[in-house]
Amino acid sequence: MKKILPFLTILLICASTVTAQERTISGRIISEEDDLGLPGVSVVLKRTVNANMIGTVTDVEGDFSLSGVIDSDTLTVSYVGFQTQEIAVGKQTEFSIVMLVTASELAEVVVTALGVKRQKREIGYSTQKIEVAEVVQSNTPNVLDAIIGRSAGVNIIQADGVDGGSTRAVIRGNNNISGNNQPLIVVDNVPMENTPGLTTFGRGVDWGNPIGDINPMDIEEYSVLKGGAASALYGSRGANGVILITTKRGKKDKGIGVTYNYTFKLIDPYRFREVQNTYGHGGPISFTPPSFPMSGDTLLYPGIYGTDNLILNQQGETSSTSAEFGYYGSAVSWGPKMEGQMVKWWDGKMRPYLPQPDNYESSFHNGYTSTHNISASGGGDRGTLRVSITRQDHEAIIDNSNYNRTILNFGANIKISRQLRADVSFSYINYNRLNSPMLGDEGISFSKGYLYSWPRSYQGIDKEHYANPDGSRNNQEGYPFLYVSPYLWWN
């Protein structure tokens, strides 16, 4: 009996010690995205001492309370769409747990109107999320061009082959004959129209559209809402579909993170239309064989109206109503065969009348786009902040059509209270461009006039006279520049 009493005493002391270690813990579980409490989160004790399962779930505010906890326990926190966490209890009694979104589940979440995120299976219309990495890697001049071939039913059309022009988007075909068929573009919950920036001076000039000023490196999410069902969210303006773009706001981090990106794109014109190289400048088409006009024994350069109407004779006087000598914007190739005949040209010099197979390519050269981007972001419990600046310089594939763009982007997410949050975005864009190409012009643009009217005998000699020997501008007035006389062009 004397030996049993000490043993019972020690056992009672150990039992009381274990009982004293049991306690109640509490805490709050929030989402990393909006700092709001998550209801229905499973909180379970993982232990080896007691095989009985002890656990609870969070209430509507994300709060939980759990009793019977000891120091050696581990909390297992799990929720659909978020990463499961295991947290050692130790001596701690109050817990603040931030749930991290699972990347695999995030792909099934889409952004709808006013930035609301919903499960893809919950919405009744077709949506498609475009990976932002693909938009950046495409290195396109317009973020709409980045989804070419990446979104079913979306047709992207570029107005011309020169960077910086307008881009037209149509989702699932045209819905009406006379109205606008382009989708509504919503950037940070602000609706935008994808109308081109056109100015006219007798003809339309394409200065691009506002969507081209969005920097791909500033985009956080990119989604396409297809079909007229999107109009339920945005009214009649969304009847042609909606393209949703959300810019970055920064993330919680220790300190401030700085990121620098640099991209360089080389543009090489490589494909030109096939042309004939037998007949040269002259025309129009006639049932009689074309021939050169004569001045004595000298062959004169043919005009666009055939042998009877020279555009410019060699005495400096015009013999037709137009003073243009037959350059790329007004000439055709219905003239005599090009067989190396020595012909007196518009400037009085003798040159061989030969085909110029590469004269289309003479107006193009390699271009490039250089983009620098630097951003700083950070955040804490009260909000997040991101600031970025982008500098883009573009050398166009045609002369004197370069542009540069400076973009300053600011985004912030501020938590005012548990129920109230402010989202702020600001963008400043400084865009400068030289001589944006014209649209559909038959005379002086690189469009219809260039494709159909550049004569096969054109040698580009007019390019030699744009500047004087000292580098100053050549006004090109008087003989032999009557074809560009301002009095004949504009009066």
CSV table of C-alpha atoms in Angstrom, one decimal:
chain,number,residue,atom,x,y,z
A,1,MET,CA,0.0,0.0,0.0
A,2,LYS,CA,2.9,2.4,0.8
A,3,LYS,CA,4.3,1.7,-2.7
A,4,ILE,CA,1.0,2.3,-4.5
A,5,LEU,CA,0.2,5.7,-2.9
A,6,PRO,CA,3.2,7.6,-4.4
A,7,PHE,CA,2.4,6.2,-7.8
A,8,LEU,CA,-1.3,7.3,-7.6
A,9,THR,CA,-0.2,10.7,-6.5
A,10,ILE,CA,2.2,11.2,-9.5
A,11,LEU,CA,-0.6,10.0,-11.8
A,12,LEU,CA,-3.1,12.5,-10.4
A,13,ILE,CA,-0.6,15.3,-10.8
A,14,CYS,CA,0.1,14.4,-14.5
A,15,ALA,CA,-3.6,14.2,-15.2
A,16,SER,CA,-4.3,17.6,-13.6
A,17,THR,CA,-1.4,19.0,-15.6
A,18,VAL,CA,-2.8,17.7,-18.9
A,19,THR,CA,-6.3,19.0,-18.0
A,20,ALA,CA,-4.8,22.5,-17.2
A,21,GLN,CA,-3.3,22.7,-20.7
A,22,GLU,CA,-6.6,22.3,-22.5
A,23,ARG,CA,-8.0,25.7,-23.4
A,24,THR,CA,-10.2,27.6,-25.9
A,25,ILE,CA,-8.7,29.4,-29.0
A,26,SER,CA,-10.4,31.8,-31.4
A,27,GLY,CA,-9.6,33.7,-34.5
A,28,ARG,CA,-10.7,35.1,-37.8
A,29,ILE,CA,-10.1,33.8,-41.3
A,30,ILE,CA,-10.0,36.2,-44.3
A,31,SER,CA,-9.3,36.1,-48.0
A,32,GLU,CA,-6.1,37.5,-49.5
A,33,GLU,CA,-8.1,39.2,-52.3
A,34,ASP,CA,-10.4,41.5,-50.4
A,35,ASP,CA,-9.6,41.1,-46.7
A,36,LEU,CA,-13.1,40.0,-46.0
A,37,GLY,CA,-14.1,37.2,-43.6
A,38,LEU,CA,-14.7,33.7,-45.2
A,39,PRO,CA,-17.8,31.9,-43.9
A,40,GLY,CA,-17.8,28.1,-43.8
A,41,VAL,CA,-14.1,27.5,-43.5
A,42,SER,CA,-13.3,24.1,-41.9
A,43,VAL,CA,-11.0,24.3,-38.9
A,44,VAL,CA,-9.9,20.9,-37.5
A,45,LEU,CA,-7.4,19.8,-34.9
A,46,LYS,CA,-4.7,17.5,-36.2
A,47,ARG,CA,-3.3,15.5,-33.2
A,48,THR,CA,-1.7,12.2,-32.3
A,49,VAL,CA,-2.5,12.2,-28.6
A,50,ASN,CA,-6.3,11.8,-29.0
A,51,ALA,CA,-7.7,10.1,-32.1
A,52,ASN,CA,-11.1,11.9,-31.6
A,53,MET,CA,-11.8,14.5,-34.3
A,54,ILE,CA,-12.3,18.0,-32.9
A,55,GLY,CA,-13.2,20.8,-35.3
A,56,THR,CA,-15.6,23.7,-36.3
A,57,VAL,CA,-16.4,26.0,-39.1
A,58,THR,CA,-16.3,29.8,-39.3
A,59,ASP,CA,-19.4,32.0,-39.1
A,60,VAL,CA,-20.7,34.6,-41.6
A,61,GLU,CA,-17.9,37.0,-40.5
A,62,GLY,CA,-15.2,34.4,-40.8
A,63,ASP,CA,-14.8,34.1,-37.0
A,64,PHE,CA,-14.3,30.7,-35.2
A,65,SER,CA,-13.9,29.4,-31.7
A,66,LEU,CA,-12.5,26.0,-30.7
A,67,SER,CA,-12.2,24.4,-27.2
A,68,GLY,CA,-10.3,21.4,-25.9
A,69,VAL,CA,-7.0,22.6,-27.5
A,70,ILE,CA,-3.6,21.8,-26.2
A,71,ASP,CA,-0.1,23.2,-27.1
A,72,SER,CA,0.9,20.2,-29.2
A,73,ASP,CA,-2.2,20.5,-31.5
A,74,THR,CA,-2.0,21.6,-35.1
A,75,LEU,CA,-4.9,23.5,-36.9
A,76,THR,CA,-5.8,22.2,-40.4
A,77,VAL,CA,-7.7,25.0,-42.2
A,78,SER,CA,-9.3,24.2,-45.5
A,79,TYR,CA,-11.8,25.9,-47.9
A,80,VAL,CA,-12.9,25.3,-51.5
A,81,GLY,CA,-10.8,27.3,-53.9
A,82,PHE,CA,-8.1,28.1,-51.3
A,83,GLN,CA,-4.9,26.5,-50.2
A,84,THR,CA,-5.1,24.2,-47.2
A,85,GLN,CA,-3.0,25.4,-44.3
A,86,GLU,CA,-1.6,23.6,-41.2
A,87,ILE,CA,-0.8,25.9,-38.3
A,88,ALA,CA,0.9,24.8,-35.0
A,89,VAL,CA,-1.1,26.0,-31.9
A,90,GLY,CA,1.7,26.4,-29.4
A,91,LYS,CA,0.9,28.9,-26.7
A,92,GLN,CA,-1.2,31.1,-29.0
A,93,THR,CA,-4.9,31.8,-28.2
A,94,GLU,CA,-5.8,34.3,-30.9
A,95,PHE,CA,-5.4,33.6,-34.6
A,96,SER,CA,-5.6,35.8,-37.8
A,97,ILE,CA,-5.4,33.5,-40.8
A,98,VAL,CA,-5.2,34.7,-44.4
A,99,MET,CA,-6.4,32.1,-47.0
A,100,LEU,CA,-4.4,32.0,-50.3
A,101,VAL,CA,-6.3,31.4,-53.5
A,102,THR,CA,-5.5,28.1,-55.3
A,103,ALA,CA,-4.2,28.8,-58.8
A,104,SER,CA,-5.9,25.8,-60.3
A,105,GLU,CA,-9.3,27.0,-58.9
A,106,LEU,CA,-8.7,30.6,-60.0
A,107,ALA,CA,-8.9,29.6,-63.7
A,108,GLU,CA,-12.5,28.7,-63.1
A,109,VAL,CA,-13.3,32.2,-61.7
A,110,VAL,CA,-14.3,35.0,-64.0
A,111,VAL,CA,-14.9,38.7,-63.6
A,112,THR,CA,-18.3,40.0,-64.5
A,113,ALA,CA,-19.9,43.5,-64.1
A,114,LEU,CA,-18.4,45.9,-61.6
A,115,GLY,CA,-15.5,43.7,-60.9
A,116,VAL,CA,-17.6,40.9,-59.3
A,117,LYS,CA,-15.9,37.5,-59.4
A,118,ARG,CA,-18.1,34.4,-59.9
A,119,GLN,CA,-17.6,30.8,-60.6
A,120,LYS,CA,-17.6,30.1,-64.3
A,121,ARG,CA,-20.3,27.5,-64.0
A,122,GLU,CA,-22.7,29.9,-62.3
A,123,ILE,CA,-23.1,32.3,-65.2
A,124,GLY,CA,-25.4,31.7,-68.2
A,125,TYR,CA,-23.3,33.1,-71.0
A,126,SER,CA,-20.0,32.2,-72.7
A,127,THR,CA,-16.9,33.7,-71.3
A,128,GLN,CA,-13.2,33.2,-71.9
A,129,LYS,CA,-10.3,34.3,-69.8
A,130,ILE,CA,-7.1,35.3,-71.7
A,131,GLU,CA,-3.8,34.6,-69.9
A,132,VAL,CA,-2.0,37.9,-69.3
A,133,ALA,CA,1.3,36.3,-70.0
A,134,GLU,CA,0.2,35.6,-73.5
A,135,VAL,CA,-0.8,39.2,-74.0
A,136,VAL,CA,2.6,40.4,-72.9
A,137,GLN,CA,4.6,37.8,-74.9
A,138,SER,CA,2.7,38.7,-78.1
A,139,ASN,CA,4.4,42.1,-78.0
A,140,THR,CA,1.6,43.6,-80.2
A,141,PRO,CA,1.1,47.3,-80.7
A,142,ASN,CA,-2.5,47.0,-79.5
A,143,VAL,CA,-3.8,44.7,-76.7
A,144,LEU,CA,-6.7,43.6,-78.9
A,145,ASP,CA,-4.2,42.2,-81.4
A,146,ALA,CA,-2.9,39.9,-78.7
A,147,ILE,CA,-6.1,37.8,-78.7
A,148,ILE,CA,-5.9,37.0,-82.5
A,149,GLY,CA,-6.4,33.2,-82.7
A,150,ARG,CA,-6.7,32.8,-78.9
A,151,SER,CA,-10.4,33.4,-78.4
A,152,ALA,CA,-13.1,31.4,-80.4
A,153,GLY,CA,-15.5,33.6,-82.3
A,154,VAL,CA,-13.5,36.8,-81.9
A,155,ASN,CA,-12.4,38.4,-85.2
A,156,ILE,CA,-9.7,41.1,-85.0
A,157,ILE,CA,-9.1,43.3,-88.0
A,158,GLN,CA,-6.2,45.8,-88.4
A,159,ALA,CA,-6.8,48.8,-90.5
A,160,ASP,CA,-3.4,48.9,-92.1
A,161,GLY,CA,0.0,47.3,-91.8
A,162,VAL,CA,1.6,50.1,-89.8
A,163,ASP,CA,1.8,49.9,-86.0
A,164,GLY,CA,-0.2,52.4,-84.0
A,165,GLY,CA,-3.3,52.2,-86.2
A,166,SER,CA,-6.9,51.3,-85.2
A,167,THR,CA,-7.9,47.7,-84.5
A,168,ARG,CA,-11.5,46.5,-85.0
A,169,ALA,CA,-12.9,43.7,-83.0
A,170,VAL,CA,-16.1,41.7,-83.7
A,171,ILE,CA,-17.4,38.9,-81.5
A,172,ARG,CA,-19.5,36.2,-83.2
A,173,GLY,CA,-20.1,38.2,-86.4
A,174,ASN,CA,-22.0,41.4,-87.2
A,175,ASN,CA,-25.3,41.8,-85.4
A,176,ASN,CA,-26.7,44.8,-87.3
A,177,ILE,CA,-26.3,46.3,-90.8
A,178,SER,CA,-25.9,50.0,-90.1
A,179,GLY,CA,-24.9,50.3,-86.4
A,180,ASN,CA,-21.7,49.6,-84.5
A,181,ASN,CA,-20.8,45.9,-84.3
A,182,GLN,CA,-17.8,46.2,-82.0
A,183,PRO,CA,-17.9,45.0,-78.4
A,184,LEU,CA,-18.0,47.3,-75.4
A,185,ILE,CA,-14.5,47.5,-73.8
A,186,VAL,CA,-14.5,48.0,-70.0
A,187,VAL,CA,-11.3,49.0,-68.3
A,188,ASP,CA,-11.4,49.0,-64.5
A,189,ASN,CA,-15.2,49.2,-64.6
A,190,VAL,CA,-15.1,52.2,-66.9
A,191,PRO,CA,-16.8,51.7,-70.3
A,192,MET,CA,-14.8,52.6,-73.4
A,193,GLU,CA,-15.8,52.8,-77.1
A,194,ASN,CA,-13.3,51.2,-79.6
A,195,THR,CA,-13.8,53.9,-82.1
A,196,PRO,CA,-10.8,54.9,-84.2
A,197,GLY,CA,-9.2,58.3,-83.8
A,198,LEU,CA,-9.9,59.8,-87.3
A,199,THR,CA,-9.2,63.3,-88.5
A,200,THR,CA,-10.0,64.4,-92.0
A,201,PHE,CA,-8.4,66.8,-94.4
A,202,GLY,CA,-10.3,65.7,-97.4
A,203,ARG,CA,-9.5,62.1,-96.3
A,204,GLY,CA,-9.5,60.0,-93.1
A,205,VAL,CA,-6.3,59.8,-91.1
A,206,ASP,CA,-6.0,56.9,-88.6
A,207,TRP,CA,-4.5,58.1,-85.3
A,208,GLY,CA,-5.4,54.8,-83.6
A,209,ASN,CA,-8.0,54.0,-80.9
A,210,PRO,CA,-7.9,54.5,-77.1
A,211,ILE,CA,-7.5,50.8,-76.4
A,212,GLY,CA,-4.0,51.0,-78.0
A,213,ASP,CA,-2.8,53.2,-75.2
A,214,ILE,CA,-3.2,50.4,-72.6
A,215,ASN,CA,0.1,48.9,-71.5
A,216,PRO,CA,0.0,45.1,-71.5
A,217,MET,CA,2.3,45.0,-68.5
A,218,ASP,CA,-0.3,46.8,-66.4
A,219,ILE,CA,-3.0,44.3,-67.0
A,220,GLU,CA,-4.1,42.0,-64.2
A,221,GLU,CA,-7.0,40.2,-65.8
A,222,TYR,CA,-8.3,39.9,-69.4
A,223,SER,CA,-11.7,38.3,-70.1
A,224,VAL,CA,-14.1,38.2,-73.1
A,225,LEU,CA,-17.9,38.0,-72.5
A,226,LYS,CA,-19.4,36.7,-75.7
A,227,GLY,CA,-22.9,37.2,-77.1
A,228,GLY,CA,-25.8,39.4,-76.4
A,229,ALA,CA,-26.3,37.9,-73.0
A,230,ALA,CA,-23.6,40.3,-71.8
A,231,SER,CA,-26.1,43.2,-72.4
A,232,ALA,CA,-27.9,42.1,-69.2
A,233,LEU,CA,-24.9,43.4,-67.3
A,234,TYR,CA,-24.1,46.5,-69.3
A,235,GLY,CA,-27.3,47.3,-71.1
A,236,SER,CA,-27.7,47.8,-74.9
A,237,ARG,CA,-24.0,48.9,-75.1
A,238,GLY,CA,-23.0,45.3,-74.3
A,239,ALA,CA,-25.2,43.7,-77.0
A,240,ASN,CA,-22.1,42.9,-79.2
A,241,GLY,CA,-20.2,41.4,-76.3
A,242,VAL,CA,-17.8,42.9,-73.7
A,243,ILE,CA,-14.1,42.8,-73.3
A,244,LEU,CA,-13.1,43.2,-69.6
A,245,ILE,CA,-9.7,44.5,-68.6
A,246,THR,CA,-8.6,45.0,-65.0
A,247,THR,CA,-5.3,46.7,-64.3
A,248,LYS,CA,-2.9,45.8,-61.5
A,249,ARG,CA,-3.3,47.1,-57.9
A,250,GLY,CA,-0.3,45.6,-56.2
A,251,LYS,CA,-0.2,42.9,-53.5
A,252,LYS,CA,0.6,42.5,-49.9
A,253,ASP,CA,4.3,42.1,-49.4
A,254,LYS,CA,7.0,42.9,-47.0
A,255,GLY,CA,8.4,46.2,-48.2
A,256,ILE,CA,8.2,47.6,-51.7
A,257,GLY,CA,8.8,45.4,-54.7
A,258,VAL,CA,10.4,47.0,-57.9
A,259,THR,CA,10.1,45.3,-61.3
A,260,TYR,CA,11.8,46.3,-64.6
A,261,ASN,CA,10.8,44.9,-68.0
A,262,TYR,CA,12.2,45.6,-71.4
A,263,THR,CA,10.9,44.3,-74.7
A,264,PHE,CA,12.2,44.8,-78.2
A,265,LYS,CA,10.4,43.9,-81.4
A,266,LEU,CA,12.0,43.9,-84.8
A,267,ILE,CA,9.6,44.5,-87.8
A,268,ASP,CA,10.7,43.1,-91.1
A,269,PRO,CA,8.4,43.6,-94.2
A,270,TYR,CA,8.8,40.4,-96.1
A,271,ARG,CA,5.8,39.7,-98.3
A,272,PHE,CA,4.7,41.8,-101.3
A,273,ARG,CA,2.1,41.1,-103.9
A,274,GLU,CA,3.1,39.5,-107.2
A,275,VAL,CA,3.3,42.0,-110.1
A,276,GLN,CA,4.1,41.9,-113.8
A,277,ASN,CA,7.3,43.4,-115.1
A,278,THR,CA,6.6,43.6,-118.8
A,279,TYR,CA,4.7,46.8,-119.4
A,280,GLY,CA,5.6,50.1,-117.8
A,281,HIS,CA,4.1,53.6,-117.2
A,282,GLY,CA,1.3,54.7,-119.5
A,283,GLY,CA,-2.3,54.2,-120.3
A,284,PRO,CA,-5.2,53.8,-120.2
A,285,ILE,CA,-5.9,50.5,-121.8
A,286,SER,CA,-6.4,50.8,-125.5
A,287,PHE,CA,-7.0,48.6,-128.6
A,288,THR,CA,-4.0,50.2,-130.3
A,289,PRO,CA,-0.5,49.2,-129.2
A,290,PRO,CA,1.0,51.8,-126.7
A,291,SER,CA,3.9,53.9,-128.0
A,292,PHE,CA,6.1,56.6,-126.8
A,293,PRO,CA,5.4,60.2,-127.6
A,294,MET,CA,8.2,61.7,-129.8
A,295,SER,CA,10.1,65.0,-129.8
A,296,GLY,CA,12.1,64.7,-133.0
A,297,ASP,CA,14.1,61.5,-132.6
A,298,THR,CA,13.8,61.6,-128.7
A,299,LEU,CA,11.4,59.3,-126.9
A,300,LEU,CA,9.5,61.2,-124.2
A,301,TYR,CA,8.2,59.7,-121.0
A,302,PRO,CA,4.6,58.6,-121.5
A,303,GLY,CA,1.7,60.2,-119.7
A,304,ILE,CA,-1.1,58.4,-117.9
A,305,TYR,CA,-3.5,59.3,-120.8
A,306,GLY,CA,-1.4,57.7,-123.5
A,307,THR,CA,0.6,59.4,-126.3
A,308,ASP,CA,-1.8,62.2,-127.1
A,309,ASN,CA,-1.8,63.9,-123.6
A,310,LEU,CA,1.6,64.3,-122.0
A,311,ILE,CA,1.5,65.1,-118.3
A,312,LEU,CA,4.7,67.2,-118.6
A,313,ASN,CA,6.5,68.1,-121.8
A,314,GLN,CA,10.1,68.9,-121.9
A,315,GLN,CA,9.7,72.7,-122.2
A,316,GLY,CA,8.3,73.0,-118.7
A,317,GLU,CA,4.7,73.5,-119.9
A,318,THR,CA,1.8,71.3,-119.1
A,319,SER,CA,-0.2,69.9,-122.0
A,320,SER,CA,-3.0,68.3,-119.9
A,321,THR,CA,-5.1,69.4,-117.0
A,322,SER,CA,-2.9,67.8,-114.4
A,323,ALA,CA,0.7,68.5,-113.7
A,324,GLU,CA,1.5,65.2,-112.1
A,325,PHE,CA,4.3,63.4,-113.9
A,326,GLY,CA,3.0,59.8,-113.2
A,327,TYR,CA,4.4,58.9,-109.8
A,328,TYR,CA,3.1,56.2,-107.6
A,329,GLY,CA,-0.2,57.9,-106.6
A,330,SER,CA,-1.7,58.5,-110.1
A,331,ALA,CA,0.1,56.2,-112.6
A,332,VAL,CA,-0.8,52.9,-114.2
A,333,SER,CA,1.2,50.4,-116.1
A,334,TRP,CA,-0.6,50.2,-119.5
A,335,GLY,CA,2.4,51.7,-121.4
A,336,PRO,CA,4.9,50.2,-123.9
A,337,LYS,CA,7.0,47.2,-123.2
A,338,MET,CA,10.0,47.9,-121.1
A,339,GLU,CA,13.0,46.9,-123.3
A,340,GLY,CA,15.7,49.3,-122.1
A,341,GLN,CA,14.8,52.1,-124.5
A,342,MET,CA,16.5,55.4,-123.6
A,343,VAL,CA,13.7,57.7,-122.7
A,344,LYS,CA,13.6,61.4,-121.7
A,345,TRP,CA,12.1,61.6,-118.3
A,346,TRP,CA,10.0,64.3,-116.6
A,347,ASP,CA,13.1,66.1,-115.3
A,348,GLY,CA,14.7,66.3,-118.7
A,349,LYS,CA,17.3,63.5,-118.2
A,350,MET,CA,17.7,60.3,-120.3
A,351,ARG,CA,17.2,57.0,-118.6
A,352,PRO,CA,16.6,53.4,-119.7
A,353,TYR,CA,13.0,52.3,-119.7
A,354,LEU,CA,13.4,49.1,-117.6
A,355,PRO,CA,11.3,47.1,-115.1
A,356,GLN,CA,11.8,47.8,-111.4
A,357,PRO,CA,10.9,44.6,-109.7
A,358,ASP,CA,11.7,45.9,-106.2
A,359,ASN,CA,10.2,49.4,-106.4
A,360,TYR,CA,7.4,48.4,-104.0
A,361,GLU,CA,10.0,47.4,-101.4
A,362,SER,CA,11.8,50.7,-101.8
A,363,SER,CA,9.3,52.6,-99.7
A,364,PHE,CA,9.8,50.2,-96.7
A,365,HIS,CA,12.6,49.4,-94.3
A,366,ASN,CA,13.0,47.5,-91.1
A,367,GLY,CA,11.2,49.0,-88.1
A,368,TYR,CA,11.3,48.3,-84.4
A,369,THR,CA,9.5,48.9,-81.2
A,370,SER,CA,11.4,49.4,-77.9
A,371,THR,CA,9.5,49.4,-74.6
A,372,HIS,CA,10.8,50.1,-71.1
A,373,ASN,CA,8.6,49.5,-68.1
A,374,ILE,CA,9.4,50.0,-64.4
A,375,SER,CA,6.9,49.5,-61.6
A,376,ALA,CA,6.8,49.6,-57.8
A,377,SER,CA,4.2,47.9,-55.7
A,378,GLY,CA,3.5,47.0,-52.1
A,379,GLY,CA,0.8,46.8,-49.5
A,380,GLY,CA,-0.4,45.8,-46.1
A,381,ASP,CA,-3.5,45.2,-44.0
A,382,ARG,CA,-4.9,48.6,-44.9
A,383,GLY,CA,-4.5,48.4,-48.7
A,384,THR,CA,-2.2,47.9,-51.7
A,385,LEU,CA,-0.6,50.3,-54.2
A,386,ARG,CA,1.2,50.0,-57.6
A,387,VAL,CA,2.8,52.7,-59.7
A,388,SER,CA,4.3,52.0,-63.1
A,389,ILE,CA,5.8,54.1,-65.9
A,390,THR,CA,6.2,52.9,-69.5
A,391,ARG,CA,8.2,54.4,-72.3
A,392,GLN,CA,7.7,53.1,-75.9
A,393,ASP,CA,9.5,54.3,-79.0
A,394,HIS,CA,8.5,53.0,-82.4
A,395,GLU,CA,10.4,53.3,-85.7
A,396,ALA,CA,7.8,52.7,-88.4
A,397,ILE,CA,8.4,50.6,-91.5
A,398,ILE,CA,7.7,53.7,-93.7
A,399,ASP,CA,9.5,57.0,-93.5
A,400,ASN,CA,8.5,59.8,-91.2
A,401,SER,CA,5.7,57.9,-89.4
A,402,ASN,CA,7.4,57.2,-86.1
A,403,TYR,CA,5.7,57.6,-82.7
A,404,ASN,CA,6.5,57.5,-79.0
A,405,ARG,CA,4.3,57.0,-76.0
A,406,THR,CA,4.7,57.6,-72.3
A,407,ILE,CA,2.2,55.9,-69.9
A,408,LEU,CA,2.0,56.6,-66.2
A,409,ASN,CA,-0.3,54.1,-64.4
A,410,PHE,CA,-1.4,54.3,-60.7
A,411,GLY,CA,-3.6,51.7,-59.0
A,412,ALA,CA,-4.6,51.5,-55.3
A,413,ASN,CA,-6.9,49.3,-53.2
A,414,ILE,CA,-7.8,50.9,-49.8
A,415,LYS,CA,-9.6,49.2,-47.0
A,416,ILE,CA,-11.6,51.9,-45.2
A,417,SER,CA,-13.6,49.5,-42.9
A,418,ARG,CA,-14.6,45.9,-42.7
A,419,GLN,CA,-17.6,46.6,-45.1
A,420,LEU,CA,-16.2,49.5,-47.2
A,421,ARG,CA,-13.3,49.4,-49.6
A,422,ALA,CA,-12.1,52.0,-52.2
A,423,ASP,CA,-10.6,51.1,-55.5
A,424,VAL,CA,-8.6,53.9,-57.3
A,425,SER,CA,-7.0,53.9,-60.7
A,426,PHE,CA,-5.4,56.7,-62.7
A,427,SER,CA,-3.6,56.8,-66.1
A,428,TYR,CA,-1.7,59.5,-67.8
A,429,ILE,CA,-0.8,59.1,-71.5
A,430,ASN,CA,1.5,61.3,-73.6
A,431,TYR,CA,1.4,60.2,-77.3
A,432,ASN,CA,3.2,61.8,-80.1
A,433,ARG,CA,3.2,60.6,-83.7
A,434,LEU,CA,4.4,61.8,-87.1
A,435,ASN,CA,2.2,61.5,-90.2
A,436,SER,CA,-0.2,58.7,-89.3
A,437,PRO,CA,-1.2,56.8,-92.5
A,438,MET,CA,-4.4,57.7,-94.3
A,439,LEU,CA,-7.3,55.3,-94.7
A,440,GLY,CA,-8.6,54.2,-98.1
A,441,ASP,CA,-6.9,57.0,-100.0
A,442,GLU,CA,-6.3,56.6,-103.7
A,443,GLY,CA,-3.7,59.3,-104.1
A,444,ILE,CA,-1.1,59.9,-101.5
A,445,SER,CA,-1.3,57.0,-99.0
A,446,PHE,CA,0.2,53.6,-98.9
A,447,SER,CA,-3.1,51.9,-99.4
A,448,LYS,CA,-5.2,51.6,-102.6
A,449,GLY,CA,-3.0,54.0,-104.6
A,450,TYR,CA,0.1,52.2,-103.5
A,451,LEU,CA,-1.3,48.7,-104.3
A,452,TYR,CA,-2.8,49.4,-107.7
A,453,SER,CA,-1.2,52.4,-109.2
A,454,TRP,CA,2.5,52.3,-108.7
A,455,PRO,CA,3.9,51.9,-112.3
A,456,ARG,CA,6.4,49.1,-112.9
A,457,SER,CA,8.9,51.5,-114.4
A,458,TYR,CA,8.9,53.9,-111.4
A,459,GLN,CA,12.5,54.4,-110.3
A,460,GLY,CA,11.9,56.7,-107.3
A,461,ILE,CA,14.0,59.6,-108.7
A,462,ASP,CA,11.6,62.1,-107.1
A,463,LYS,CA,13.0,61.1,-103.7
A,464,GLU,CA,16.3,62.7,-104.6
A,465,HIS,CA,14.7,66.2,-104.7
A,466,TYR,CA,13.0,66.5,-101.3
A,467,ALA,CA,16.0,68.4,-99.9
A,468,ASN,CA,18.5,70.9,-101.3
A,469,PRO,CA,22.2,70.0,-101.2
A,470,ASP,CA,22.6,72.0,-98.0
A,471,GLY,CA,19.9,69.9,-96.3
A,472,SER,CA,17.2,72.6,-96.4
A,473,ARG,CA,13.7,71.9,-97.7
A,474,ASN,CA,13.2,72.0,-101.4
A,475,ASN,CA,10.0,73.8,-102.2
A,476,GLN,CA,9.9,72.0,-105.5
A,477,GLU,CA,8.4,74.9,-107.4
A,478,GLY,CA,8.9,75.7,-111.1
A,479,TYR,CA,10.4,73.4,-113.7
A,480,PRO,CA,10.9,70.5,-113.4
A,481,PHE,CA,8.7,70.3,-110.3
A,482,LEU,CA,5.4,71.3,-111.7
A,483,TYR,CA,3.9,68.0,-110.7
A,484,VAL,CA,4.2,69.0,-107.0
A,485,SER,CA,3.5,72.7,-107.4
A,486,PRO,CA,1.3,73.8,-104.5
A,487,TYR,CA,-0.7,76.0,-106.8
A,488,LEU,CA,-1.7,73.1,-108.9
A,489,TRP,CA,-2.3,70.8,-105.9
A,490,TRP,CA,-4.5,73.0,-103.8
A,491,ASN,CA,-5.7,76.0,-105.9
